[in-house]
Amino acid sequence: MTALGGTGKAPQRGLWRIATSVRCLSALPPGWSNGQPGTCAAGCRVNRTARAAGSTEAGKHMVTRRVGGRNRSAVSVEHVVAAACVAGVLVMAFRIHVSLRRLEALVQEKQRRDTLTEYRRDHHRLIGRGTEDPSLLPGLDAYEGDLHPNTQRRHLFANALYQHAYQGYQLGVLSLADLHGHLRYIFQSRAMREYWEATRHHRASLVADSEEAELGRMVDALVAALEDAEANGDDWWVAGDAPEN
């Protein structure tokens, strides 16, 4: 070993060269021999060619891996796009659902208002028939004591004015402040205040926290303020405190 390549790493390199030569010779085609010119060189070329071919295959494998990486990237992009599309569809579906619920609420509110309007219309029609035909007035007599037919007609007309104002508030035509101003205008008439006093026992049966009961209490305060304004000689159009809401 020492004679061939010295000591250290040199013998190993010598052995590696000999093994390489043997591999080259084993790769030669039939009929070649170790004594032919270029044998070792040819063998080395064969080996280099084999290594080059191996490198080419490795390169192809690397290219394939790179292409596969791009394919995986493309697939990942497709997944992101698909997820974004699904999210967009879900958001759109939610918006459609909310819009449909709002539309349904609007339709129900319109139906409620139409029903209320028709009911009030029937009420006014019945009251009108009672005021036109004196023989029907006893059927509408819900007052304490005996009333003259003319007084009863005035009360029925006053009730129609009050109900008309209240319906305007229910339908959103009048705000609470507008309703207060309108009621102050119609209740500045003594005939309206007499009607209100004659129907006090009607309002006693209302649910305490109902909207109509609260409105009745507002009119009670307004009527008291109008009475005070009339007694003191003050202007009626400034009587009463406007509601906060």
Backbone as CSV, one residue per row, in Angstrom:
resi,resn,N_x,N_y,N_z,CA_x,CA_y,CA_z,C_x,C_y,C_z
1,MET,0.836,-1.196,0.000,0.000,0.000,0.000,0.858,1.227,0.000
2,THR,1.974,1.210,0.768,2.848,2.370,0.821,3.585,2.572,-0.477
3,ALA,3.955,1.481,-1.158,4.681,1.595,-2.423,3.807,2.152,-3.509
4,LEU,2.555,1.905,-3.449,1.655,2.368,-4.505,1.372,3.838,-4.377
5,GLY,1.096,4.305,-3.247,0.658,5.694,-3.191,1.152,6.446,-2.022
6,GLY,2.148,5.939,-1.266,2.630,6.650,-0.096,1.708,6.446,1.068
7,THR,1.857,7.348,1.983,1.059,7.236,3.198,-0.055,8.254,3.190
8,GLY,-0.979,8.161,4.157,-2.071,9.156,4.296,-3.151,8.900,3.299
9,LYS,-3.658,10.008,2.718,-4.788,9.924,1.803,-4.358,9.515,0.402
10,ALA,-3.065,9.594,0.105,-2.599,9.252,-1.244,-2.903,7.819,-1.593
11,PRO,-2.674,6.802,-0.718,-3.033,5.424,-1.074,-4.510,5.277,-1.367
12,GLN,-5.336,5.984,-0.620,-6.760,5.868,-0.882,-7.120,6.396,-2.274
13,ARG,-6.503,7.522,-2.642,-6.761,8.039,-3.990,-6.245,7.072,-5.045
14,GLY,-5.088,6.412,-4.786,-4.572,5.443,-5.734,-5.518,4.266,-5.895
15,LEU,-6.002,3.747,-4.805,-6.955,2.643,-4.876,-8.220,3.041,-5.606
16,TRP,-8.672,4.316,-5.367,-9.903,4.778,-6.038,-9.697,4.843,-7.540
17,ARG,-8.488,5.245,-7.969,-8.204,5.319,-9.408,-8.175,3.918,-10.020
18,ILE,-7.564,2.967,-9.295,-7.515,1.604,-9.818,-8.922,1.045,-9.950
19,ALA,-9.778,1.274,-8.918,-11.149,0.764,-8.975,-11.914,1.392,-10.106
20,THR,-11.622,2.662,-10.337,-12.299,3.353,-11.440,-11.882,2.769,-12.770
21,SER,-10.577,2.461,-12.926,-10.097,1.863,-14.174,-10.761,0.525,-14.400
22,VAL,-10.879,-0.264,-13.316,-11.533,-1.567,-13.455,-12.964,-1.390,-13.919
23,ARG,-13.688,-0.421,-13.345,-15.077,-0.190,-13.743,-15.143,0.271,-15.194
24,CYS,-14.163,1.063,-15.608,-14.139,1.527,-17.004,-13.934,0.356,-17.943
25,LEU,-12.956,-0.537,-17.600,-12.695,-1.672,-18.457,-13.892,-2.604,-18.534
26,SER,-14.620,-2.759,-17.427,-15.790,-3.641,-17.456,-16.902,-3.066,-18.295
27,ALA,-16.859,-1.740,-18.516,-17.910,-1.110,-19.321,-17.573,-1.076,-20.796
28,LEU,-16.337,-1.547,-21.199,-15.958,-1.491,-22.608,-16.747,-2.504,-23.419
29,PRO,-16.923,-2.218,-24.697,-17.629,-3.183,-25.544,-16.784,-4.425,-25.764
30,PRO,-17.422,-5.505,-26.205,-16.645,-6.740,-26.464,-15.599,-6.523,-27.556
31,GLY,-14.431,-7.157,-27.427,-13.365,-7.044,-28.424,-12.324,-6.039,-28.068
32,TRP,-12.599,-5.202,-27.095,-11.600,-4.233,-26.658,-10.699,-4.888,-25.624
33,SER,-9.506,-4.360,-25.531,-8.543,-4.939,-24.565,-7.821,-3.818,-23.887
34,ASN,-7.136,-4.211,-22.859,-6.433,-3.187,-22.103,-5.271,-2.602,-22.876
35,GLY,-4.741,-3.357,-23.933,-3.570,-2.863,-24.644,-3.891,-1.961,-25.790
36,GLN,-5.177,-1.788,-26.169,-5.531,-0.950,-27.311,-5.377,0.510,-26.931
37,PRO,-4.927,1.302,-27.934,-4.792,2.735,-27.638,-6.145,3.332,-27.270
38,GLY,-6.076,4.169,-26.307,-7.287,4.881,-25.918,-8.253,4.081,-25.113
39,THR,-7.756,2.871,-24.733,-8.680,2.008,-23.992,-9.109,2.674,-22.706
40,CYS,-8.114,3.103,-21.944,-8.441,3.709,-20.653,-9.182,5.010,-20.856
41,ALA,-8.710,5.709,-21.865,-9.398,6.978,-22.151,-10.820,6.720,-22.575
42,ALA,-11.005,5.677,-23.457,-12.366,5.363,-23.902,-13.206,4.941,-22.729
43,GLY,-12.573,4.104,-21.906,-13.295,3.676,-20.721,-13.692,4.833,-19.858
44,CYS,-12.772,5.774,-19.709,-13.098,6.952,-18.904,-14.192,7.756,-19.550
45,ARG,-14.133,7.837,-20.899,-15.207,8.573,-21.583,-16.532,7.875,-21.365
46,VAL,-16.505,6.532,-21.444,-17.740,5.790,-21.193,-18.261,6.101,-19.797
47,ASN,-17.345,6.131,-18.838,-17.769,6.393,-17.463,-18.313,7.795,-17.336
48,ARG,-17.573,8.759,-17.985,-18.073,10.143,-17.919,-19.418,10.267,-18.591
49,THR,-19.588,9.530,-19.723,-20.875,9.547,-20.415,-21.977,8.990,-19.541
50,ALA,-21.644,7.899,-18.840,-22.630,7.316,-17.933,-22.978,8.291,-16.833
51,ARG,-21.927,8.958,-16.296,-22.218,9.922,-15.251,-23.026,11.076,-15.802
52,ALA,-22.685,11.485,-17.055,-23.456,12.572,-17.676,-24.903,12.159,-17.878
53,ALA,-25.107,10.894,-18.307,-26.477,10.412,-18.478,-27.199,10.392,-17.147
54,GLY,-26.473,9.955,-16.115,-27.083,9.975,-14.789,-27.426,11.375,-14.344
55,SER,-26.522,12.325,-14.669,-26.808,13.711,-14.329,-28.036,14.209,-15.062
56,THR,-28.162,13.800,-16.343,-29.331,14.206,-17.122,-30.609,13.674,-16.508
57,GLU,-30.578,12.396,-16.087,-31.767,11.826,-15.445,-32.070,12.544,-14.141
58,ALA,-30.986,12.857,-13.423,-31.205,13.597,-12.175,-31.785,14.966,-12.449
59,GLY,-31.259,15.602,-13.542,-31.806,16.907,-13.920,-33.276,16.819,-14.269
60,LYS,-33.615,15.737,-15.040,-35.027,15.554,-15.372,-35.855,15.391,-14.102
61,HIS,-35.326,14.652,-13.149,-36.052,14.442,-11.898,-36.240,15.763,-11.152
62,MET,-35.163,16.593,-11.190,-35.261,17.885,-10.525,-36.273,18.772,-11.218
63,VAL,-36.238,18.752,-12.570,-37.225,19.541,-13.309,-38.626,19.069,-12.985
64,THR,-38.737,17.712,-12.931,-40.066,17.173,-12.593,-40.496,17.640,-11.221
65,ARG,-39.601,17.652,-10.270,-39.944,18.113,-8.942,-40.310,19.576,-8.960
66,ARG,-39.551,20.378,-9.760,-39.885,21.796,-9.842,-41.254,21.998,-10.473
67,VAL,-41.492,21.270,-11.568,-42.797,21.371,-12.202,-43.881,20.923,-11.245
68,GLY,-43.619,19.843,-10.515,-44.586,19.389,-9.522,-44.833,20.448,-8.473
69,GLY,-43.788,21.185,-8.074,-43.962,22.271,-7.120,-44.858,23.349,-7.666
70,ARG,-44.642,23.680,-8.963,-45.529,24.692,-9.582,-46.942,24.175,-9.631
71,ASN,-47.111,22.876,-9.927,-48.460,22.305,-9.944,-49.112,22.403,-8.569
72,ARG,-48.294,22.107,-7.533,-48.855,22.228,-6.194,-49.203,23.668,-5.876
73,SER,-48.391,24.625,-6.344,-48.708,26.033,-6.138,-49.989,26.406,-6.853
74,ALA,-50.140,25.909,-8.083,-51.361,26.200,-8.833,-52.581,25.624,-8.141
75,VAL,-52.422,24.409,-7.617,-53.536,23.798,-6.888,-53.870,24.612,-5.649
76,SER,-52.832,25.098,-4.949,-53.089,25.913,-3.763,-53.825,27.188,-4.130
77,VAL,-53.439,27.831,-5.232,-54.122,29.043,-5.691,-55.574,28.738,-6.028
78,GLU,-55.785,27.592,-6.692,-57.157,27.209,-7.033,-57.998,27.010,-5.776
79,HIS,-57.391,26.410,-4.745,-58.115,26.229,-3.490,-58.485,27.562,-2.861
80,VAL,-57.541,28.515,-2.889,-57.818,29.835,-2.318,-58.936,30.527,-3.083
81,VAL,-58.865,30.454,-4.417,-59.911,31.086,-5.236,-61.257,30.447,-4.968
82,ALA,-61.268,29.110,-4.887,-62.532,28.414,-4.614,-63.086,28.803,-3.246
83,ALA,-62.204,28.891,-2.238,-62.669,29.283,-0.902,-63.203,30.706,-0.912
84,ALA,-62.541,31.589,-1.670,-63.029,32.968,-1.766,-64.389,33.020,-2.437
85,CYS,-64.573,32.216,-3.465,-65.870,32.168,-4.145,-66.964,31.668,-3.209
86,VAL,-66.648,30.618,-2.446,-67.635,30.093,-1.492,-67.973,31.146,-0.445
87,ALA,-66.944,31.846,0.062,-67.193,32.896,1.057,-68.052,34.003,0.465
88,GLY,-67.781,34.374,-0.790,-68.596,35.395,-1.437,-70.043,34.973,-1.592
89,VAL,-70.229,33.702,-1.945,-71.598,33.184,-2.091,-72.316,33.197,-0.746
90,LEU,-71.606,32.818,0.327,-72.219,32.809,1.658,-72.593,34.216,2.100
91,VAL,-71.708,35.180,1.840,-72.015,36.564,2.201,-73.221,37.072,1.421
92,MET,-73.257,36.764,0.127,-74.391,37.184,-0.688,-75.679,36.526,-0.205
93,ALA,-75.608,35.245,0.145,-76.797,34.551,0.649,-77.275,35.178,1.954
94,PHE,-76.335,35.551,2.832,-76.722,36.199,4.086,-77.385,37.535,3.825
95,ARG,-76.835,38.309,2.904,-77.442,39.606,2.581,-78.831,39.438,1.995
96,ILE,-78.999,38.441,1.143,-80.320,38.174,0.573,-81.290,37.778,1.674
97,HIS,-80.812,36.948,2.616,-81.663,36.529,3.737,-82.105,37.733,4.568
98,VAL,-81.167,38.634,4.874,-81.504,39.823,5.658,-82.482,40.711,4.895
99,SER,-82.246,40.875,3.583,-83.146,41.699,2.778,-84.551,41.100,2.736
100,LEU,-84.630,39.781,2.620,-85.938,39.131,2.601,-86.658,39.297,3.940
101,ARG,-85.908,39.194,5.042,-86.531,39.387,6.350,-87.054,40.814,6.489
102,ARG,-86.267,41.785,6.025,-86.719,43.174,6.092,-87.940,43.390,5.215
103,LEU,-87.909,42.807,4.034,-89.059,42.929,3.142,-90.288,42.289,3.758
104,GLU,-90.099,41.133,4.393,-91.224,40.472,5.049,-91.792,41.340,6.171
105,ALA,-90.897,41.988,6.937,-91.358,42.866,8.021,-92.125,44.062,7.458
106,LEU,-91.630,44.607,6.334,-92.323,45.739,5.713,-93.698,45.330,5.200
107,VAL,-93.776,44.144,4.614,-95.063,43.662,4.113,-96.041,43.460,5.259
108,GLN,-95.570,42.876,6.360,-96.441,42.673,7.514,-96.901,43.999,8.107
109,GLU,-95.993,44.977,8.171,-96.376,46.292,8.693,-97.403,46.959,7.788
110,LYS,-97.216,46.821,6.485,-98.192,47.405,5.561,-99.555,46.730,5.709
111,GLN,-99.561,45.409,5.863,-100.820,44.711,6.065,-101.497,45.151,7.358
112,ARG,-100.692,45.352,8.402,-101.264,45.808,9.673,-101.893,47.180,9.519
113,ARG,-101.190,48.074,8.827,-101.725,49.424,8.634,-102.965,49.415,7.755
114,ASP,-102.955,48.583,6.725,-104.136,48.492,5.858,-105.338,47.963,6.645
115,THR,-105.083,46.967,7.484,-106.173,46.420,8.306,-106.690,47.466,9.290
116,LEU,-105.762,48.209,9.904,-106.162,49.249,10.846,-106.961,50.343,10.147
117,THR,-106.498,50.725,8.965,-107.212,51.759,8.216,-108.623,51.305,7.853
118,GLU,-108.743,50.077,7.404,-110.066,49.558,7.051,-110.961,49.468,8.285
119,TYR,-110.397,49.071,9.402,-111.186,48.992,10.635,-111.684,50.379,11.053
120,ARG,-110.788,51.376,10.998,-111.192,52.739,11.359,-112.244,53.260,10.381
121,ARG,-112.082,52.902,9.127,-113.059,53.341,8.138,-114.453,52.779,8.452
122,ASP,-114.500,51.503,8.830,-115.786,50.913,9.214,-116.358,51.594,10.457
123,HIS,-115.478,51.910,11.406,-115.930,52.583,12.632,-116.563,53.935,12.311
124,HIS,-115.892,54.707,11.475,-116.429,56.018,11.104,-117.720,55.887,10.312
125,ARG,-117.800,54.857,9.515,-119.032,54.642,8.749,-120.210,54.354,9.675
126,LEU,-119.967,53.537,10.693,-121.032,53.230,11.645,-121.431,54.469,12.457
127,ILE,-120.422,55.228,12.877,-120.724,56.452,13.627,-121.510,57.421,12.752
128,GLY,-121.134,57.493,11.475,-121.857,58.380,10.566,-123.317,57.996,10.417
129,ARG,-123.571,56.723,10.341,-124.968,56.289,10.237,-125.744,56.653,11.499
130,GLY,-125.088,56.551,12.654,-125.767,56.905,13.894,-126.081,58.381,13.992
131,THR,-125.183,59.234,13.503,-125.436,60.670,13.553,-126.463,61.105,12.524
132,GLU,-126.587,60.374,11.444,-127.554,60.742,10.411,-128.970,60.291,10.761
133,ASP,-129.092,59.175,11.443,-130.404,58.624,11.769,-130.611,58.690,13.279
134,PRO,-131.465,59.592,13.766,-131.677,59.730,15.220,-132.182,58.456,15.866
135,SER,-132.862,57.603,15.110,-133.381,56.374,15.705,-132.282,55.391,16.075
136,LEU,-131.078,55.601,15.529,-129.954,54.705,15.832,-129.096,55.205,16.994
137,LEU,-129.323,56.412,17.451,-128.502,56.976,18.516,-128.549,56.187,19.815
138,PRO,-129.697,55.645,20.206,-129.690,54.867,21.461,-128.712,53.701,21.451
139,GLY,-128.451,53.161,20.288,-127.494,52.056,20.214,-126.064,52.497,20.462
140,LEU,-125.799,53.800,20.358,-124.462,54.346,20.590,-124.366,55.094,21.907
141,ASP,-125.405,55.017,22.707,-125.418,55.746,23.969,-124.654,54.958,25.024
142,ALA,-123.406,55.344,25.243,-122.572,54.708,26.276,-122.147,55.737,27.307
143,TYR,-122.939,56.733,27.511,-122.608,57.821,28.418,-123.429,57.699,29.691
144,GLU,-122.941,58.305,30.738,-123.662,58.309,32.000,-124.723,59.412,31.981
145,GLY,-125.893,59.051,32.397,-126.983,60.022,32.407,-127.630,60.109,31.045
146,ASP,-128.704,60.885,31.009,-129.448,61.099,29.767,-128.863,62.294,29.030
147,LEU,-128.592,62.081,27.753,-128.041,63.136,26.908,-129.045,63.497,25.826
148,HIS,-129.069,64.760,25.521,-129.889,65.197,24.397,-129.285,64.601,23.121
149,PRO,-130.139,64.230,22.158,-129.603,63.675,20.909,-128.558,64.571,20.248
150,ASN,-128.736,65.864,20.284,-127.746,66.755,19.676,-126.407,66.680,20.409
151,THR,-126.483,66.615,21.751,-125.250,66.475,22.534,-124.563,65.147,22.218
152,GLN,-125.351,64.132,22.063,-124.773,62.818,21.743,-124.114,62.846,20.369
153,ARG,-124.710,63.528,19.439,-124.101,63.651,18.108,-122.776,64.400,18.198
154,ARG,-122.755,65.457,19.003,-121.501,66.202,19.153,-120.409,65.316,19.754
155,HIS,-120.794,64.499,20.724,-119.809,63.602,21.323,-119.302,62.580,20.302
156,LEU,-120.209,62.084,19.495,-119.794,61.116,18.472,-118.862,61.771,17.451
157,PHE,-119.146,63.000,17.065,-118.268,63.709,16.133,-116.914,64.016,16.780
158,ALA,-116.932,64.387,18.064,-115.684,64.654,18.778,-114.842,63.380,18.867
159,ASN,-115.512,62.256,19.109,-114.795,60.980,19.140,-114.162,60.671,17.791
160,ALA,-114.895,60.988,16.712,-114.344,60.748,15.374,-113.099,61.610,15.143
161,LEU,-113.113,62.871,15.609,-111.930,63.735,15.468,-110.748,63.185,16.259
162,TYR,-111.012,62.745,17.458,-109.940,62.201,18.300,-109.370,60.919,17.698
163,GLN,-110.241,60.023,17.255,-109.788,58.775,16.659,-108.999,59.026,15.374
164,HIS,-109.404,60.037,14.628,-108.672,60.367,13.394,-107.252,60.829,13.710
165,ALA,-107.109,61.656,14.749,-105.774,62.115,15.138,-104.928,60.957,15.659
166,TYR,-105.541,60.087,16.446,-104.817,58.948,17.001,-104.374,57.989,15.894
167,GLN,-105.229,57.782,14.905,-104.867,56.909,13.800,-103.706,57.491,12.996
168,GLY,-103.698,58.812,12.827,-102.565,59.449,12.140,-101.257,59.193,12.856
169,TYR,-101.298,59.165,14.185,-100.098,58.850,14.964,-99.724,57.384,14.816
170,GLN,-100.711,56.502,14.839,-100.438,55.073,14.702,-99.825,54.737,13.349
171,LEU,-100.257,55.422,12.311,-99.762,55.142,10.964,-98.463,55.873,10.642
172,GLY,-97.979,56.686,11.565,-96.742,57.407,11.323,-96.907,58.699,10.566
173,VAL,-98.140,59.114,10.314,-98.370,60.388,9.638,-98.008,61.545,10.564
174,LEU,-98.286,61.376,11.855,-97.994,62.394,12.858,-96.979,61.850,13.852
175,SER,-96.022,62.677,14.214,-95.144,62.336,15.328,-95.879,62.627,16.628
176,LEU,-95.267,62.242,17.751,-95.916,62.496,19.028,-96.062,63.999,19.279
177,ALA,-95.049,64.769,18.889,-95.138,66.225,19.033,-96.216,66.803,18.119
178,ASP,-96.306,66.272,16.896,-97.357,66.727,15.984,-98.742,66.387,16.535
179,LEU,-98.851,65.179,17.094,-100.131,64.776,17.670,-100.515,65.695,18.826
180,HIS,-99.558,66.025,19.662,-99.826,66.915,20.792,-100.327,68.270,20.297
181,GLY,-99.675,68.815,19.279,-100.121,70.097,18.735,-101.504,70.019,18.110
182,HIS,-101.778,68.922,17.417,-103.092,68.759,16.781,-104.193,68.614,17.834
183,LEU,-103.913,67.826,18.884,-104.914,67.661,19.942,-105.131,68.963,20.707
184,ARG,-104.093,69.722,20.874,-104.263,71.024,21.538,-105.177,71.922,20.713
185,TYR,-105.086,71.813,19.412,-105.948,72.622,18.540,-107.415,72.202,18.660
186,ILE,-107.683,70.870,18.599,-109.076,70.449,18.615,-109.676,70.502,20.029
187,PHE,-108.840,70.376,21.069,-109.376,70.387,22.429,-109.471,71.801,23.004
188,GLN,-109.061,72.793,22.256,-109.333,74.150,22.717,-110.818,74.467,22.638
189,SER,-111.557,73.621,21.891,-113.011,73.748,21.838,-113.622,73.166,23.110
190,ARG,-114.547,73.899,23.696,-115.211,73.415,24.893,-116.023,72.165,24.611
191,ALA,-116.598,72.033,23.419,-117.364,70.830,23.082,-116.477,69.590,23.122
192,MET,-115.220,69.721,22.698,-114.297,68.588,22.764,-113.966,68.243,24.210
193,ARG,-113.789,69.249,25.046,-113.462,68.984,26.439,-114.654,68.367,27.171
194,GLU,-115.871,68.757,26.789,-117.053,68.132,27.371,-117.144,66.663,26.965
195,TYR,-116.820,66.381,25.712,-116.792,64.974,25.273,-115.764,64.185,26.061
196,TRP,-114.604,64.779,26.294,-113.546,64.075,27.006,-113.951,63.762,28.442
197,GLU,-114.615,64.677,29.068,-115.072,64.441,30.428,-116.185,63.395,30.465
198,ALA,-117.053,63.409,29.456,-118.166,62.443,29.422,-117.691,61.022,29.169
199,THR,-116.536,60.869,28.597,-116.022,59.524,28.276,-114.871,59.116,29.206
200,ARG,-114.713,59.785,30.325,-113.632,59.448,31.254,-113.748,58.014,31.743
201,HIS,-114.956,57.571,32.025,-115.131,56.203,32.519,-114.823,55.167,31.440
202,HIS,-114.864,55.565,30.158,-114.485,54.641,29.084,-112.991,54.310,29.172
203,ARG,-112.201,55.290,29.493,-110.749,55.108,29.524,-110.274,54.426,30.795
204,ALA,-111.155,54.305,31.771,-110.763,53.660,33.034,-110.484,52.174,32.843
205,SER,-111.034,51.597,31.789,-110.833,50.157,31.560,-109.606,49.854,30.703
206,LEU,-108.889,50.880,30.262,-107.711,50.656,29.431,-106.565,50.088,30.273
207,VAL,-105.730,49.257,29.641,-104.530,48.745,30.302,-103.614,49.922,30.617
208,ALA,-103.113,49.958,31.852,-102.407,51.151,32.333,-101.192,51.514,31.472
209,ASP,-100.450,50.511,31.008,-99.234,50.796,30.241,-99.446,50.701,28.735
210,SER,-100.685,50.693,28.281,-100.952,50.627,26.842,-100.732,52.004,26.204
211,GLU,-100.562,51.985,24.903,-100.324,53.232,24.183,-101.514,54.174,24.289
212,GLU,-102.710,53.626,24.186,-103.905,54.465,24.244,-104.087,55.059,25.640
213,ALA,-103.731,54.290,26.685,-103.832,54.826,28.042,-102.830,55.960,28.248
214,GLU,-101.616,55.800,27.738,-100.618,56.866,27.846,-101.065,58.103,27.086
215,LEU,-101.654,57.899,25.933,-102.167,59.030,25.168,-103.301,59.714,25.931
216,GLY,-104.150,58.919,26.588,-105.231,59.509,27.380,-104.701,60.382,28.506
217,ARG,-103.638,59.938,29.161,-103.052,60.745,30.237,-102.439,62.031,29.684
218,MET,-101.869,61.951,28.483,-101.333,63.161,27.867,-102.452,64.157,27.569
219,VAL,-103.591,63.657,27.097,-104.723,64.543,26.807,-105.303,65.098,28.101
220,ASP,-105.316,64.289,29.175,-105.788,64.793,30.471,-104.979,66.016,30.901
221,ALA,-103.647,65.900,30.799,-102.784,67.020,31.170,-102.997,68.212,30.236
222,LEU,-103.205,67.931,28.957,-103.411,69.001,27.994,-104.737,69.729,28.258
223,VAL,-105.778,68.954,28.547,-107.076,69.561,28.832,-106.990,70.426,30.092
224,ALA,-106.298,69.945,31.114,-106.140,70.737,32.339,-105.395,72.035,32.037
225,ALA,-104.353,71.970,31.196,-103.614,73.180,30.844,-104.494,74.147,30.040
226,LEU,-105.345,73.617,29.171,-106.242,74.475,28.391,-107.301,75.122,29.288
227,GLU,-107.769,74.371,30.273,-108.725,74.947,31.221,-108.084,76.095,31.993
228,ASP,-106.836,75.875,32.439,-106.128,76.934,33.163,-105.879,78.137,32.257
229,ALA,-105.490,77.888,30.997,-105.239,78.993,30.072,-106.508,79.793,29.823
230,GLU,-107.646,79.114,29.692,-108.921,79.812,29.473,-109.316,80.609,30.713
231,ALA,-109.104,80.024,31.892,-109.468,80.722,33.125,-108.581,81.947,33.355
232,ASN,-107.325,81.862,32.942,-106.390,82.968,33.173,-106.321,83.931,32.000
233,GLY,-107.060,83.631,30.932,-107.041,84.507,29.771,-105.777,84.364,28.931
234,ASP,-105.079,83.234,29.063,-103.850,83.019,28.287,-104.198,82.429,26.920
235,ASP,-103.236,82.468,26.030,-103.431,81.904,24.687,-103.441,80.387,24.759
236,TRP,-104.383,79.781,24.075,-104.512,78.327,24.127,-103.405,77.619,23.347
237,TRP,-102.873,78.280,22.308,-101.886,77.597,21.429,-100.519,77.448,22.077
238,VAL,-100.329,77.977,23.277,-99.073,77.761,23.997,-99.317,76.950,25.269
239,ALA,-100.548,76.467,25.443,-100.878,75.723,26.660,-100.313,74.312,26.578
240,GLY,-99.907,73.805,27.735,-99.414,72.427,27.791,-97.951,72.298,27.403
241,ASP,-97.297,71.326,28.011,-95.897,71.039,27.719,-95.802,69.989,26.627
242,ALA,-94.995,70.286,25.625,-94.824,69.327,24.528,-94.121,68.069,25.039
243,PRO,-94.497,66.899,24.544,-93.846,65.646,24.990,-92.392,65.621,24.559
244,GLU,-91.596,64.874,25.320,-90.158,64.774,25.012,-89.913,63.916,23.789
245,ASN,-90.662,62.829,23.653,-90.452,61.915,22.527,-91.611,62.043,21.555
